[in-house]
Amino acid sequence: MHWEWEAFYLSKVLFSPIGDSDPVRGGYDGAMLHIVRHFKPKKVYLYFTKKMSEIDCNTNVYERFIHKINPNCEVIKKHTDIEDASNFEYFVHDFEKIIDEIVTNNHGCEVLLNASSGTPQMKMNLCLLAVTSNITPTLIQVQSPKKGSNRDLSHEDDYTDNAFENNLDNLSDSENRCVLNPNILGFRKAKIKSQIKALIQNYDYRAATNILETEKNLFTQETGELIEHARLRTHDNYHAAIKIFNGRVEFDFLKNGLSSELCNVIEYLNIMGIKQKQGELADFILRINPFITKVAQIYINKSKVLKIEDISIRGMILKRDLIKKKSPELLSFLDMEFSKNNNKEEGSFKDNSEIGATNLLIILKYIVKKESFRPEIREIIVNTIDFLKDVLKTRNVLAHDISVTTENQLKNELGKESKYMLKDIIKLVKYLFTKEISSANLDIYDIINKRIIVEMDKSNLK
């Protein structure tokens, strides 16, 4: 019983399109018959275009010749009315459906795919299936007996029993021309490249790294290094990411060239952008507070109007008396801003307030009004600051809300979807740090992705 069970699981089933060279041609096996001869499948699924169906209906030659070699082989025919055998799309669905049928009806069998019969489009389709299928089929290529094209061989009388009897492959010392799993790395590379491209376009570098780990031989070393660089970079590890290419000038474009403070700010902003694009809206919103806090601190301290240490205790607590001493005008501005949003009974700006994003935004707004921006630019910055103050209020609500943040929720609360919020934040940073920040700093992940694709296109196949 054990051996019967094992034999069942080792049984072979062949799927073969039928082409002009089947079942024999020029005194030799065609590809389909040659595979039957050397692999003895228990079943053969034959796929016919309209032209080949007509030949089969008139001669039954394919099944007859199969049974001459393998009498117990079951032949299952798939006739179609396809006339244009050069159209790749015609076969995609049919081939997948038939292979699914083979797997379902022949549990545990070894699936053989004939990649030498039929049109080039059929052969290419089977090669793609071999590398994309959930199963692991055995792809078989049959070499021509003439070691070249057999299109010039006559097809006269190849459908008669006499043609089989005179078949030179019947001889005991005839050559086995089957090649198992021929070199289809090009197809595999195309499949893996497509998967990696989809992942990096969604900035999922961890998943891309996992796929590449088992397929390193298909791509250049730089492909893996760039993906690992991006993975580290998206996890707030800029300096470790840069070290991967330390000393290699051709990868200097990965360096942002910013001061230490601005480097951290821009790296953080780019990660916020990824969170937004990936739909991780709660994370995106929660990151706005620390980001705005840092941006405002940097800009205020580099301004000529005042420094945070001038108006606070240890840069942590704002003091009314220090503010009044440094800038009575700023104190009046703070009182005015707070009176806009609070009941008058609550008073104005409170002494000993913590330095937080909201207070820093108000101080930033005051400084922007004092500095020499073009009027239209100043208006954009001020409007963005006011909007971000509203965002911070919503952020505090969302921080205590266990439900998933949605675009509709943001639009209802703030009047904008997350992508427009991100655009406003980027625009603010660009205007505040025009001389320091370049477009490349803000587009770095798209630049990295383009370079990864360039590297994947380079040949690494021997």
Tab-separated table of C-alpha atoms in Angstrom:
chain	number	residue	atom	x	y	z
A	1	MET	CA	0.000	0.000	0.000
A	2	HIS	CA	2.881	2.331	0.812
A	3	TRP	CA	4.368	1.941	-2.667
A	4	GLU	CA	1.033	2.554	-4.361
A	5	TRP	CA	0.602	5.764	-2.389
A	6	GLU	CA	4.134	6.921	-3.247
A	7	ALA	CA	3.609	6.108	-6.931
A	8	PHE	CA	0.460	8.236	-6.911
A	9	TYR	CA	2.321	11.202	-5.514
A	10	LEU	CA	5.190	10.797	-7.997
A	11	SER	CA	2.923	10.543	-11.050
A	12	LYS	CA	3.464	13.026	-13.859
A	13	VAL	CA	0.933	15.059	-15.831
A	14	LEU	CA	1.968	16.886	-18.990
A	15	PHE	CA	0.408	20.080	-20.313
A	16	SER	CA	1.328	20.758	-23.921
A	17	PRO	CA	0.146	23.181	-26.558
A	18	ILE	CA	0.116	21.559	-29.986
A	19	GLY	CA	2.103	23.139	-32.804
A	20	ASP	CA	3.140	22.462	-36.390
A	21	SER	CA	6.006	20.183	-35.333
A	22	ASP	CA	3.731	17.804	-33.409
A	23	PRO	CA	3.471	14.872	-33.185
A	24	VAL	CA	6.432	14.142	-35.544
A	25	ARG	CA	8.285	16.095	-38.159
A	26	GLY	CA	11.048	15.214	-40.574
A	27	GLY	CA	11.498	11.743	-39.146
A	28	TYR	CA	11.806	12.725	-35.476
A	29	ASP	CA	9.527	13.258	-32.477
A	30	GLY	CA	7.952	16.629	-32.084
A	31	ALA	CA	8.404	18.183	-28.647
A	32	MET	CA	5.140	16.860	-27.160
A	33	LEU	CA	5.752	13.255	-28.242
A	34	HIS	CA	9.406	13.381	-27.175
A	35	ILE	CA	8.406	14.392	-23.641
A	36	VAL	CA	5.826	11.574	-23.523
A	37	ARG	CA	8.526	9.153	-24.688
A	38	HIS	CA	11.018	10.053	-21.964
A	39	PHE	CA	8.769	11.018	-19.005
A	40	LYS	CA	5.880	8.546	-19.384
A	41	PRO	CA	3.186	10.851	-17.893
A	42	LYS	CA	-0.012	9.247	-16.625
A	43	LYS	CA	-2.037	12.049	-18.262
A	44	VAL	CA	-1.486	14.489	-21.094
A	45	TYR	CA	-3.515	17.676	-21.495
A	46	LEU	CA	-3.338	18.859	-25.107
A	47	TYR	CA	-4.227	22.434	-26.090
A	48	PHE	CA	-5.352	23.118	-29.665
A	49	THR	CA	-5.898	26.278	-31.694
A	50	LYS	CA	-8.612	26.107	-34.347
A	51	LYS	CA	-6.115	25.047	-37.028
A	52	MET	CA	-4.631	22.243	-34.933
A	53	SER	CA	-8.113	21.167	-33.766
A	54	GLU	CA	-9.108	20.533	-37.381
A	55	ILE	CA	-6.090	18.278	-37.866
A	56	ASP	CA	-6.907	16.374	-34.675
A	57	CYS	CA	-10.549	15.916	-35.601
A	58	ASN	CA	-9.565	14.547	-39.022
A	59	THR	CA	-6.710	12.280	-37.922
A	60	ASN	CA	-6.700	11.776	-34.132
A	61	VAL	CA	-2.951	11.572	-34.736
A	62	TYR	CA	-1.812	13.071	-31.437
A	63	GLU	CA	-3.629	10.580	-29.206
A	64	ARG	CA	-2.780	7.668	-31.544
A	65	PHE	CA	0.944	8.387	-31.413
A	66	ILE	CA	0.914	8.970	-27.660
A	67	HIS	CA	-0.661	5.543	-27.141
A	68	LYS	CA	1.932	3.896	-29.376
A	69	ILE	CA	4.557	5.010	-26.841
A	70	ASN	CA	2.524	5.027	-23.631
A	71	PRO	CA	-0.647	2.911	-24.045
A	72	ASN	CA	-1.997	3.650	-20.553
A	73	CYS	CA	-1.667	7.422	-20.809
A	74	GLU	CA	-4.937	9.319	-20.516
A	75	VAL	CA	-5.285	12.062	-23.123
A	76	ILE	CA	-7.442	15.092	-22.329
A	77	LYS	CA	-8.039	17.476	-25.220
A	78	LYS	CA	-8.717	21.197	-24.951
A	79	HIS	CA	-10.031	22.420	-28.304
A	80	THR	CA	-10.453	26.150	-28.965
A	81	ASP	CA	-11.588	28.312	-31.868
A	82	ILE	CA	-8.537	30.601	-31.607
A	83	GLU	CA	-7.387	31.623	-35.066
A	84	ASP	CA	-4.755	34.242	-34.202
A	85	ALA	CA	-2.182	32.135	-32.369
A	86	SER	CA	0.224	35.094	-32.158
A	87	ASN	CA	-1.874	36.992	-29.599
A	88	PHE	CA	-0.278	36.567	-26.183
A	89	GLU	CA	-3.432	37.585	-24.300
A	90	TYR	CA	-5.477	34.720	-25.725
A	91	PHE	CA	-3.546	32.129	-23.746
A	92	VAL	CA	-3.030	33.763	-20.347
A	93	HIS	CA	-6.386	32.836	-18.854
A	94	ASP	CA	-6.680	29.473	-20.653
A	95	PHE	CA	-3.279	28.206	-19.533
A	96	GLU	CA	-3.777	29.274	-15.911
A	97	LYS	CA	-7.211	27.648	-15.843
A	98	ILE	CA	-5.947	24.356	-17.275
A	99	ILE	CA	-2.995	24.174	-14.885
A	100	ASP	CA	-5.358	24.837	-11.970
A	101	GLU	CA	-7.522	21.986	-13.273
A	102	ILE	CA	-4.496	19.684	-13.469
A	103	VAL	CA	-3.465	20.454	-9.890
A	104	THR	CA	-7.038	20.062	-8.584
A	105	ASN	CA	-7.774	16.781	-10.368
A	106	ASN	CA	-4.341	15.205	-9.949
A	107	HIS	CA	-3.420	15.934	-6.367
A	108	GLY	CA	0.286	15.677	-5.642
A	109	CYS	CA	1.340	15.098	-9.243
A	110	GLU	CA	4.423	16.559	-10.899
A	111	VAL	CA	3.240	19.032	-13.516
A	112	LEU	CA	5.276	19.014	-16.731
A	113	LEU	CA	5.063	21.997	-19.096
A	114	ASN	CA	6.107	21.679	-22.728
A	115	ALA	CA	7.845	24.981	-23.605
A	116	SER	CA	8.793	23.930	-27.166
A	117	SER	CA	5.465	23.370	-28.930
A	118	GLY	CA	3.128	26.021	-30.261
A	119	THR	CA	3.702	29.654	-31.136
A	120	PRO	CA	6.356	31.863	-29.478
A	121	GLN	CA	3.538	33.522	-27.535
A	122	MET	CA	2.430	30.148	-26.117
A	123	LYS	CA	5.995	29.256	-25.161
A	124	MET	CA	6.564	32.620	-23.480
A	125	ASN	CA	3.312	32.249	-21.579
A	126	LEU	CA	4.376	28.882	-20.192
A	127	CYS	CA	7.785	30.259	-19.192
A	128	LEU	CA	6.069	33.047	-17.272
A	129	LEU	CA	3.720	30.573	-15.617
A	130	ALA	CA	6.694	28.460	-14.586
A	131	VAL	CA	8.154	31.346	-12.564
A	132	THR	CA	4.923	32.900	-11.286
A	133	SER	CA	2.812	29.865	-10.438
A	134	ASN	CA	2.100	28.919	-6.820
A	135	ILE	CA	3.153	25.374	-7.721
A	136	THR	CA	6.633	24.417	-8.936
A	137	PRO	CA	6.140	22.880	-12.359
A	138	THR	CA	8.898	21.238	-14.381
A	139	LEU	CA	9.480	23.249	-17.522
A	140	ILE	CA	10.801	21.155	-20.413
A	141	GLN	CA	12.441	22.404	-23.571
A	142	VAL	CA	13.055	19.929	-26.392
A	143	GLN	CA	16.004	20.645	-28.629
A	144	SER	CA	15.612	20.287	-32.361
A	145	PRO	CA	17.240	17.131	-33.784
A	146	LYS	CA	18.959	19.404	-36.303
A	147	LYS	CA	20.269	21.676	-33.493
A	148	GLY	CA	18.461	24.581	-35.105
A	149	SER	CA	15.119	25.624	-36.535
A	150	ASN	CA	13.029	22.811	-38.022
A	151	ARG	CA	10.682	25.077	-39.938
A	152	ASP	CA	12.184	23.976	-43.252
A	153	LEU	CA	11.413	20.299	-42.613
A	154	SER	CA	8.623	18.773	-44.654
A	155	HIS	CA	5.323	17.980	-42.938
A	156	GLU	CA	4.086	15.641	-45.660
A	157	ASP	CA	2.719	12.310	-44.409
A	158	ASP	CA	3.680	13.138	-40.781
A	159	TYR	CA	0.162	12.237	-39.591
A	160	THR	CA	0.225	8.619	-40.832
A	161	ASP	CA	1.165	5.477	-38.919
A	162	ASN	CA	3.992	5.047	-41.390
A	163	ALA	CA	5.499	8.330	-40.154
A	164	PHE	CA	5.612	6.913	-36.634
A	165	GLU	CA	7.169	3.632	-37.736
A	166	ASN	CA	9.930	5.512	-39.567
A	167	ASN	CA	10.541	7.826	-36.625
A	168	LEU	CA	14.271	7.797	-35.816
A	169	ASP	CA	13.528	8.517	-32.139
A	170	ASN	CA	12.150	4.967	-31.890
A	171	LEU	CA	15.698	3.631	-32.117
A	172	SER	CA	17.141	2.385	-28.837
A	173	ASP	CA	20.197	4.625	-29.056
A	174	SER	CA	18.298	7.779	-29.988
A	175	GLU	CA	19.198	10.945	-28.106
A	176	ASN	CA	17.096	12.338	-25.284
A	177	ARG	CA	16.709	15.947	-26.367
A	178	CYS	CA	14.737	17.110	-23.305
A	179	VAL	CA	16.222	19.962	-21.272
A	180	LEU	CA	14.742	20.343	-17.785
A	181	ASN	CA	14.005	23.809	-16.450
A	182	PRO	CA	15.977	25.650	-19.141
A	183	ASN	CA	17.565	28.957	-18.269
A	184	ILE	CA	14.573	31.195	-17.615
A	185	LEU	CA	16.286	33.521	-15.167
A	186	GLY	CA	15.252	36.401	-17.391
A	187	PHE	CA	11.614	35.588	-16.701
A	188	ARG	CA	12.262	35.146	-13.000
A	189	LYS	CA	14.142	38.421	-12.876
A	190	ALA	CA	11.225	40.192	-14.579
A	191	LYS	CA	8.832	38.761	-12.007
A	192	ILE	CA	10.981	39.699	-8.997
A	193	LYS	CA	11.711	43.127	-10.431
A	194	SER	CA	7.981	43.768	-10.832
A	195	GLN	CA	7.345	42.766	-7.205
A	196	ILE	CA	10.188	44.909	-5.857
A	197	LYS	CA	9.149	47.873	-7.992
A	198	ALA	CA	5.594	47.721	-6.599
A	199	LEU	CA	6.926	47.553	-3.032
A	200	ILE	CA	9.397	50.429	-3.297
A	201	GLN	CA	6.800	52.607	-4.993
A	202	ASN	CA	4.804	52.106	-1.793
A	203	TYR	CA	8.026	52.732	0.192
A	204	ASP	CA	7.846	49.258	1.727
A	205	TYR	CA	11.586	48.663	1.743
A	206	ARG	CA	11.474	45.983	4.436
A	207	ALA	CA	9.306	43.723	2.259
A	208	ALA	CA	11.503	44.496	-0.766
A	209	THR	CA	14.563	43.476	1.264
A	210	ASN	CA	12.920	40.183	2.210
A	211	ILE	CA	12.165	39.326	-1.432
A	212	LEU	CA	15.632	40.292	-2.610
A	213	GLU	CA	17.276	38.203	0.106
A	214	THR	CA	16.475	34.969	-1.748
A	215	GLU	CA	17.153	36.397	-5.225
A	216	LYS	CA	20.445	38.251	-4.769
A	217	ASN	CA	22.035	36.495	-7.737
A	218	LEU	CA	19.584	38.155	-10.131
A	219	PHE	CA	20.587	41.737	-9.371
A	220	THR	CA	23.649	43.884	-8.797
A	221	GLN	CA	25.060	44.342	-5.315
A	222	GLU	CA	24.077	48.020	-5.494
A	223	THR	CA	20.406	47.064	-5.855
A	224	GLY	CA	20.384	45.432	-2.431
A	225	GLU	CA	22.496	48.191	-0.890
A	226	LEU	CA	20.118	50.908	-2.086
A	227	ILE	CA	17.071	49.074	-0.765
A	228	GLU	CA	18.785	48.512	2.594
A	229	HIS	CA	19.804	52.172	2.641
A	230	ALA	CA	16.186	53.221	2.129
A	231	ARG	CA	14.977	50.757	4.771
A	232	LEU	CA	17.363	52.166	7.376
A	233	ARG	CA	16.539	55.713	6.368
A	234	THR	CA	12.806	55.228	6.817
A	235	HIS	CA	13.528	53.980	10.330
A	236	ASP	CA	15.190	57.237	11.446
A	237	ASN	CA	18.666	55.827	10.890
A	238	TYR	CA	20.078	58.258	8.335
A	239	HIS	CA	23.713	57.999	9.431
A	240	ALA	CA	23.773	54.174	9.333
A	241	ALA	CA	22.144	54.338	5.889
A	242	ILE	CA	24.819	56.715	4.578
A	243	LYS	CA	27.631	54.496	5.888
A	244	ILE	CA	26.614	51.742	3.452
A	245	PHE	CA	28.106	53.834	0.624
A	246	ASN	CA	30.862	55.505	2.622
A	247	GLY	CA	33.562	56.837	0.284
A	248	ARG	CA	31.738	55.921	-2.951
A	249	VAL	CA	31.363	59.227	-4.772
A	250	GLU	CA	28.720	57.963	-7.202
A	251	PHE	CA	26.312	57.670	-4.252
A	252	ASP	CA	26.941	61.110	-2.771
A	253	PHE	CA	23.499	62.112	-4.050
A	254	LEU	CA	22.116	60.227	-1.037
A	255	LYS	CA	23.608	62.752	1.380
A	256	ASN	CA	21.301	65.644	2.190
A	257	GLY	CA	24.143	68.121	2.814
A	258	LEU	CA	22.232	69.867	5.602
A	259	SER	CA	23.240	70.992	9.066
A	260	SER	CA	22.701	68.440	11.813
A	261	GLU	CA	19.482	70.126	13.004
A	262	LEU	CA	17.939	70.542	9.553
A	263	CYS	CA	19.079	67.058	8.557
A	264	ASN	CA	16.967	65.550	11.333
A	265	VAL	CA	14.011	67.783	10.473
A	266	ILE	CA	13.976	66.938	6.757
A	267	GLU	CA	14.530	63.221	7.331
A	268	TYR	CA	11.608	63.280	9.774
A	269	LEU	CA	9.435	65.200	7.286
A	270	ASN	CA	10.168	62.670	4.533
A	271	ILE	CA	9.120	59.820	6.815
A	272	MET	CA	5.917	61.738	7.607
A	273	GLY	CA	5.319	61.932	3.860
A	274	ILE	CA	5.714	58.170	3.537
A	275	LYS	CA	3.252	57.590	6.376
A	276	GLN	CA	0.728	59.813	4.603
A	277	LYS	CA	1.188	58.068	1.256
A	278	GLN	CA	0.872	54.648	2.889
A	279	GLY	CA	-2.409	55.700	4.501
A	280	GLU	CA	-1.055	55.552	8.055
A	281	LEU	CA	-2.967	58.721	8.877
A	282	ALA	CA	-2.963	58.476	12.679
A	283	ASP	CA	0.834	58.133	12.679
A	284	PHE	CA	1.116	61.008	10.200
A	285	ILE	CA	-1.020	63.306	12.356
A	286	LEU	CA	0.749	62.354	15.589
A	287	ARG	CA	4.134	63.193	14.067
A	288	ILE	CA	3.095	66.765	13.249
A	289	ASN	CA	3.521	68.067	16.831
A	290	PRO	CA	7.196	67.112	17.351
A	291	PHE	CA	7.972	68.128	13.782
A	292	ILE	CA	6.452	71.602	14.102
A	293	THR	CA	8.096	72.056	17.493
A	294	LYS	CA	11.539	71.443	16.031
A	295	VAL	CA	10.979	73.505	12.881
A	296	ALA	CA	9.783	76.506	14.891
A	297	GLN	CA	12.678	76.225	17.366
A	298	ILE	CA	15.274	76.154	14.602
A	299	TYR	CA	13.786	79.089	12.720
A	300	ILE	CA	13.177	81.251	15.787
A	301	ASN	CA	16.719	80.722	17.042
A	302	LYS	CA	18.282	81.570	13.683
A	303	SER	CA	16.229	84.757	13.362
A	304	LYS	CA	17.581	88.184	14.314
A	305	VAL	CA	14.440	89.055	16.268
A	306	LEU	CA	14.971	86.939	19.392
A	307	LYS	CA	16.157	83.599	20.765
A	308	ILE	CA	14.054	81.176	22.761
A	309	GLU	CA	16.523	81.273	25.639
A	310	ASP	CA	15.878	85.043	25.904
A	311	ILE	CA	12.235	84.545	26.844
A	312	SER	CA	12.256	81.265	28.753
A	313	ILE	CA	13.729	79.346	31.632
A	314	ARG	CA	16.163	76.718	30.293
A	315	GLY	CA	14.316	76.781	26.989
A	316	MET	CA	11.363	75.011	28.593
A	317	ILE	CA	9.096	77.527	30.383
A	318	LEU	CA	7.959	80.823	28.867
A	319	LYS	CA	8.053	83.778	31.286
A	320	ARG	CA	5.914	86.878	30.792
A	321	ASP	CA	8.471	89.134	32.435
A	322	LEU	CA	11.282	87.855	30.194
A	323	ILE	CA	9.132	88.251	27.105
A	324	LYS	CA	8.142	91.774	28.146
A	325	LYS	CA	11.770	92.677	28.778
A	326	LYS	CA	12.939	91.312	25.418
A	327	SER	CA	9.947	92.291	23.300
A	328	PRO	CA	6.803	93.956	24.738
A	329	GLU	CA	5.399	93.762	21.210
A	330	LEU	CA	5.683	89.954	21.233
A	331	LEU	CA	3.886	89.769	24.590
A	332	SER	CA	1.017	91.847	23.198
A	333	PHE	CA	0.950	89.592	20.139
A	334	LEU	CA	0.773	86.468	22.316
A	335	ASP	CA	-2.064	87.971	24.374
A	336	MET	CA	-3.943	88.888	21.203
A	337	GLU	CA	-3.534	85.429	19.681
A	338	PHE	CA	-4.725	83.693	22.844
A	339	SER	CA	-7.726	85.973	23.184
A	340	LYS	CA	-8.866	84.891	19.702
A	341	ASN	CA	-9.295	81.322	20.771
A	342	ASN	CA	-10.195	81.588	24.444
A	343	ASN	CA	-12.951	83.098	26.539
A	344	LYS	CA	-11.965	86.536	27.741
A	345	GLU	CA	-12.606	85.444	31.314
A	346	GLU	CA	-9.709	83.011	30.989
A	347	GLY	CA	-7.314	85.876	30.511
A	348	SER	CA	-4.477	86.259	28.061
A	349	PHE	CA	-1.259	84.371	27.575
A	350	LYS	CA	-0.461	82.598	30.841
A	351	ASP	CA	2.808	82.994	32.667
A	352	ASN	CA	4.962	79.866	33.074
A	353	SER	CA	3.485	78.207	29.985
A	354	GLU	CA	5.395	75.256	28.634
A	355	ILE	CA	7.135	75.729	25.333
A	356	GLY	CA	5.100	73.565	22.999
A	357	ALA	CA	4.180	73.480	19.355
A	358	THR	CA	1.234	75.880	19.656
A	359	ASN	CA	3.171	78.571	21.554
A	360	LEU	CA	6.118	78.207	19.205
A	361	LEU	CA	3.842	78.584	16.179
A	362	ILE	CA	2.525	81.878	17.565
A	363	ILE	CA	6.061	83.149	18.182
A	364	LEU	CA	7.043	81.952	14.682
A	365	LYS	CA	4.077	83.841	13.251
A	366	TYR	CA	5.217	87.011	15.041
A	367	ILE	CA	8.759	86.686	13.679
A	368	VAL	CA	7.538	86.021	10.129
A	369	LYS	CA	5.475	89.205	10.299
A	370	LYS	CA	8.611	91.116	11.301
A	371	GLU	CA	10.914	89.679	8.639
A	372	SER	CA	11.301	90.675	5.001
A	373	PHE	CA	9.196	88.105	3.170
A	374	ARG	CA	7.362	89.073	0.023
A	375	PRO	CA	3.762	89.924	1.025
A	376	GLU	CA	2.239	86.996	-0.838
A	377	ILE	CA	4.752	84.551	0.687
A	378	ARG	CA	4.216	85.982	4.178
A	379	GLU	CA	0.458	85.507	3.761
A	380	ILE	CA	0.906	81.858	2.784
A	381	ILE	CA	3.187	81.209	5.770
A	382	VAL	CA	0.843	82.927	8.229
A	383	ASN	CA	-2.212	81.081	6.885
A	384	THR	CA	-0.336	77.785	7.113
A	385	ILE	CA	0.672	78.515	10.717
A	386	ASP	CA	-2.946	79.250	11.632
A	387	PHE	CA	-4.031	76.023	9.947
A	388	LEU	CA	-1.377	74.013	11.763
A	389	LYS	CA	-2.608	75.388	15.099
A	390	ASP	CA	-5.990	73.846	14.252
A	391	VAL	CA	-4.264	70.620	13.217
A	392	LEU	CA	-2.549	70.434	16.611
A	393	LYS	CA	-5.917	70.690	18.385
A	394	THR	CA	-7.295	67.866	16.229
A	395	ARG	CA	-4.112	65.882	16.796
A	396	ASN	CA	-4.653	66.018	20.555
A	397	VAL	CA	-8.176	64.666	20.106
A	398	LEU	CA	-6.992	61.881	17.801
A	399	ALA	CA	-4.256	60.916	20.239
A	400	HIS	CA	-6.976	59.837	22.675
A	401	ASP	CA	-9.218	58.248	20.038
A	402	ILE	CA	-8.725	54.502	19.548
A	403	SER	CA	-10.657	54.468	16.264
A	404	VAL	CA	-8.830	54.478	12.940
A	405	THR	CA	-8.196	57.948	11.533
A	406	THR	CA	-9.754	58.358	8.089
A	407	GLU	CA	-9.561	60.946	5.315
A	408	ASN	CA	-13.243	61.788	5.869
A	409	GLN	CA	-12.563	62.401	9.532
A	410	LEU	CA	-9.713	64.777	8.701
A	411	LYS	CA	-11.781	66.562	6.087
A	412	ASN	CA	-14.689	66.996	8.503
A	413	GLU	CA	-12.435	68.245	11.299
A	414	LEU	CA	-9.981	70.346	9.311
A	415	GLY	CA	-11.477	70.824	5.866
A	416	LYS	CA	-8.518	69.116	4.174
A	417	GLU	CA	-7.365	65.655	3.272
A	418	SER	CA	-3.970	64.478	4.469
A	419	LYS	CA	-2.219	64.989	1.108
A	420	TYR	CA	-3.109	68.688	1.162
A	421	MET	CA	-1.990	68.968	4.761
A	422	LEU	CA	1.351	67.457	3.765
A	423	LYS	CA	1.670	69.906	0.872
A	424	ASP	CA	1.062	72.823	3.266
A	425	ILE	CA	3.730	71.562	5.669
A	426	ILE	CA	6.267	71.082	2.866
A	427	LYS	CA	5.494	74.532	1.481
A	428	LEU	CA	6.011	76.092	4.924
A	429	VAL	CA	9.396	74.412	5.325
A	430	LYS	CA	10.471	75.444	1.824
A	431	TYR	CA	9.641	79.093	2.489
A	432	LEU	CA	11.271	79.172	5.919
A	433	PHE	CA	14.487	77.480	4.788
A	434	THR	CA	14.684	78.505	1.126
A	435	LYS	CA	18.469	78.886	1.076
A	436	GLU	CA	19.205	75.633	2.896
A	437	ILE	CA	16.757	73.085	1.467
A	438	SER	CA	16.693	71.792	-2.121
A	439	SER	CA	14.013	69.892	-3.987
A	440	ALA	CA	16.274	66.832	-3.898
A	441	ASN	CA	16.158	66.887	-0.091
A	442	LEU	CA	12.379	66.540	-0.196
A	443	ASP	CA	12.200	64.072	-3.106
A	444	ILE	CA	14.986	61.773	-1.914
A	445	TYR	CA	12.924	58.561	-1.714
A	446	ASP	CA	11.609	58.959	-5.246
A	447	ILE	CA	15.191	59.622	-6.373
A	448	ILE	CA	16.335	56.475	-4.554
A	449	ASN	CA	13.514	54.450	-6.127
A	450	LYS	CA	14.516	55.560	-9.626
A	451	ARG	CA	18.110	54.556	-8.958
A	452	ILE	CA	16.999	51.157	-7.614
A	453	ILE	CA	15.091	50.525	-10.856
A	454	VAL	CA	18.151	51.546	-12.885
A	455	GLU	CA	20.253	49.069	-10.903
A	456	MET	CA	17.674	46.298	-11.343
A	457	ASP	CA	17.808	46.842	-15.108
A	458	LYS	CA	21.544	46.186	-15.180
A	459	SER	CA	22.446	42.687	-16.263
A	460	ASN	CA	23.775	40.403	-13.558
A	461	LEU	CA	23.049	37.200	-15.437
A	462	LYS	CA	25.894	35.108	-16.795
